[in-house]
Amino acid sequence: MAGILGTSTLAQVGFIVRDIEKSKRVFAEFLGVPVPPTCDGGRYEVTGTVVDGQPAPKANCLMAFFDVGPYLQIELIEPNGEKSAWQDFLDEHGEGMHHLAFQVKDTDDKAAKLETAGMKCLQRGKYGDGGGEYAYFDATKDLKCFLETLESYGK
């Protein structure tokens, strides 16, 4: 069964953190792996980030990724203080688990299905390198977390 997203394979678990440098050292030590590099979310000219249906040129973050299986990542996100799904979570809940992400095909179709199921799109944009797109949905009522769809164009 593939459900609403067309897949049941989890791709990523995301955490919101206040200090990415500290958090990634703690995760690396816990996992017994090297500390990964930090990257930012990319330039608005590439990402076209939209938050709550409005252009959000200042929304950005720092990120670090841990590969913890052949298909699973842990993502750490430090918001930059501007309005975003990341900053809203940090302001409302503090640090913690933010989302479960799934690789999908046809983000527009999946977004429509999730919204029909009552999961509002909070934020959407392209990857910082332009190689795909992401969208966050509020699934807290039913699934107790946010969902993220990831569509990588080259895969």
CSV table of C-alpha atoms in Angstrom, one decimal:
chain,number,residue,atom,x,y,z
A,1,MET,CA,0.0,0.0,0.0
A,2,ALA,CA,1.3,3.4,-0.9
A,3,GLY,CA,-1.3,5.7,0.8
A,4,ILE,CA,-1.7,9.4,0.0
A,5,LEU,CA,1.9,10.1,-0.9
A,6,GLY,CA,2.4,7.1,-3.2
A,7,THR,CA,5.1,5.7,-0.8
A,8,SER,CA,5.5,4.5,2.7
A,9,THR,CA,9.3,4.7,2.7
A,10,LEU,CA,10.6,7.3,5.2
A,11,ALA,CA,13.4,9.4,3.8
A,12,GLN,CA,14.2,11.8,6.6
A,13,VAL,CA,13.5,12.8,10.2
A,14,GLY,CA,14.0,16.6,10.8
A,15,PHE,CA,14.9,18.4,14.0
A,16,ILE,CA,14.8,22.1,14.8
A,17,VAL,CA,17.7,23.3,16.8
A,18,ARG,CA,18.9,26.6,18.2
A,19,ASP,CA,22.7,26.0,17.7
A,20,ILE,CA,23.5,23.7,14.7
A,21,GLU,CA,27.2,23.6,15.4
A,22,LYS,CA,26.6,22.3,18.9
A,23,SER,CA,23.8,20.0,17.9
A,24,LYS,CA,25.6,18.4,15.0
A,25,ARG,CA,28.6,17.6,17.3
A,26,VAL,CA,26.2,15.9,19.8
A,27,PHE,CA,24.5,13.9,17.1
A,28,ALA,CA,27.8,12.9,15.5
A,29,GLU,CA,29.2,11.7,18.9
A,30,PHE,CA,26.0,9.8,19.6
A,31,LEU,CA,26.0,8.1,16.2
A,32,GLY,CA,29.7,7.5,16.1
A,33,VAL,CA,30.2,9.3,12.8
A,34,PRO,CA,32.1,12.4,11.5
A,35,VAL,CA,30.6,15.8,12.1
A,36,PRO,CA,28.9,16.8,8.8
A,37,PRO,CA,29.3,20.1,7.0
A,38,THR,CA,26.8,22.9,7.5
A,39,CYS,CA,25.0,24.4,4.5
A,40,ASP,CA,22.4,27.1,4.2
A,41,GLY,CA,19.0,26.9,2.5
A,42,GLY,CA,20.1,28.8,-0.6
A,43,ARG,CA,19.3,32.1,-2.3
A,44,TYR,CA,15.7,33.2,-2.7
A,45,GLU,CA,16.3,33.7,-6.4
A,46,VAL,CA,16.7,29.9,-6.6
A,47,THR,CA,14.4,28.7,-3.8
A,48,GLY,CA,11.4,30.9,-4.3
A,49,THR,CA,10.4,30.1,-0.8
A,50,VAL,CA,6.7,30.6,0.1
A,51,VAL,CA,5.5,30.7,3.7
A,52,ASP,CA,1.8,30.6,4.5
A,53,GLY,CA,1.1,31.3,0.8
A,54,GLN,CA,3.3,34.5,0.7
A,55,PRO,CA,6.7,35.0,-0.8
A,56,ALA,CA,9.4,34.8,1.9
A,57,PRO,CA,12.7,36.0,0.5
A,58,LYS,CA,14.3,36.3,4.0
A,59,ALA,CA,13.3,32.9,5.3
A,60,ASN,CA,16.4,30.7,5.5
A,61,CYS,CA,18.2,28.3,7.7
A,62,LEU,CA,21.4,26.4,8.4
A,63,MET,CA,21.2,22.6,7.9
A,64,ALA,CA,23.3,19.5,8.5
A,65,PHE,CA,22.5,16.0,7.3
A,66,PHE,CA,23.4,12.6,8.7
A,67,ASP,CA,22.9,9.5,6.6
A,68,VAL,CA,21.7,6.8,9.0
A,69,GLY,CA,20.7,4.1,6.6
A,70,PRO,CA,20.7,3.4,2.9
A,71,TYR,CA,17.6,5.6,2.5
A,72,LEU,CA,17.2,7.6,5.7
A,73,GLN,CA,18.7,10.9,6.9
A,74,ILE,CA,18.5,12.9,10.1
A,75,GLU,CA,18.3,16.6,9.2
A,76,LEU,CA,19.2,19.3,11.7
A,77,ILE,CA,17.8,22.8,11.0
A,78,GLU,CA,18.7,26.1,12.6
A,79,PRO,CA,16.2,28.8,11.5
A,80,ASN,CA,17.5,32.3,10.8
A,81,GLY,CA,14.9,34.2,12.9
A,82,GLU,CA,12.7,35.2,9.9
A,83,LYS,CA,9.1,33.9,9.4
A,84,SER,CA,9.2,30.3,8.3
A,85,ALA,CA,7.8,26.9,9.3
A,86,TRP,CA,11.2,26.3,11.1
A,87,GLN,CA,11.1,29.6,13.1
A,88,ASP,CA,7.4,29.2,13.9
A,89,PHE,CA,8.1,25.7,15.3
A,90,LEU,CA,11.1,26.9,17.4
A,91,ASP,CA,9.1,29.9,18.7
A,92,GLU,CA,6.1,27.7,19.6
A,93,HIS,CA,7.7,24.5,20.8
A,94,GLY,CA,11.4,25.0,21.2
A,95,GLU,CA,13.9,22.5,19.9
A,96,GLY,CA,12.7,19.1,18.9
A,97,MET,CA,11.5,16.7,16.2
A,98,HIS,CA,9.9,18.7,13.5
A,99,HIS,CA,9.0,16.5,10.5
A,100,LEU,CA,9.0,13.2,8.8
A,101,ALA,CA,9.9,13.5,5.1
A,102,PHE,CA,9.1,11.3,2.1
A,103,GLN,CA,10.5,11.3,-1.4
A,104,VAL,CA,7.6,11.9,-3.9
A,105,LYS,CA,6.9,12.4,-7.5
A,106,ASP,CA,4.6,15.2,-8.6
A,107,THR,CA,4.6,17.6,-5.6
A,108,ASP,CA,1.6,19.5,-6.9
A,109,ASP,CA,-0.5,16.3,-6.9
A,110,LYS,CA,0.7,15.3,-3.5
A,111,ALA,CA,0.1,18.8,-2.1
A,112,ALA,CA,-3.5,18.7,-3.3
A,113,LYS,CA,-4.1,15.3,-1.8
A,114,LEU,CA,-2.6,16.3,1.6
A,115,GLU,CA,-4.6,19.5,1.7
A,116,THR,CA,-7.8,17.6,0.8
A,117,ALA,CA,-6.9,15.4,3.8
A,118,GLY,CA,-6.8,18.5,6.0
A,119,MET,CA,-3.0,19.0,6.0
A,120,LYS,CA,-2.3,22.7,5.3
A,121,CYS,CA,0.8,23.6,3.3
A,122,LEU,CA,3.0,25.8,5.6
A,123,GLN,CA,6.0,26.3,3.4
A,124,ARG,CA,7.2,25.4,0.0
A,125,GLY,CA,10.3,26.0,-2.1
A,126,LYS,CA,13.1,24.6,-4.2
A,127,TYR,CA,16.3,23.1,-2.9
A,128,GLY,CA,19.1,25.5,-2.6
A,129,ASP,CA,20.8,24.0,-5.6
A,130,GLY,CA,17.6,24.0,-7.6
A,131,GLY,CA,17.7,20.2,-8.0
A,132,GLY,CA,14.3,19.6,-6.5
A,133,GLU,CA,11.6,21.0,-4.3
A,134,TYR,CA,10.2,20.5,-0.8
A,135,ALA,CA,6.9,21.3,1.0
A,136,TYR,CA,5.9,21.2,4.6
A,137,PHE,CA,2.4,20.3,5.7
A,138,ASP,CA,0.8,20.6,9.1
A,139,ALA,CA,-0.2,17.0,10.0
A,140,THR,CA,-0.1,17.6,13.8
A,141,LYS,CA,-3.8,16.9,14.2
A,142,ASP,CA,-3.7,13.4,12.9
A,143,LEU,CA,0.0,12.4,12.7
A,144,LYS,CA,1.3,14.5,15.6
A,145,CYS,CA,4.1,16.1,13.5
A,146,PHE,CA,4.7,18.0,10.3
A,147,LEU,CA,5.2,16.2,7.0
A,148,GLU,CA,7.7,17.1,4.3
A,149,THR,CA,7.5,16.1,0.7
A,150,LEU,CA,10.8,16.0,-1.2
A,151,GLU,CA,10.9,15.8,-5.0
A,152,SER,CA,14.4,15.4,-6.4
A,153,TYR,CA,14.3,16.2,-10.1
A,154,GLY,CA,17.2,14.0,-11.1
A,155,LYS,CA,16.0,10.9,-9.4
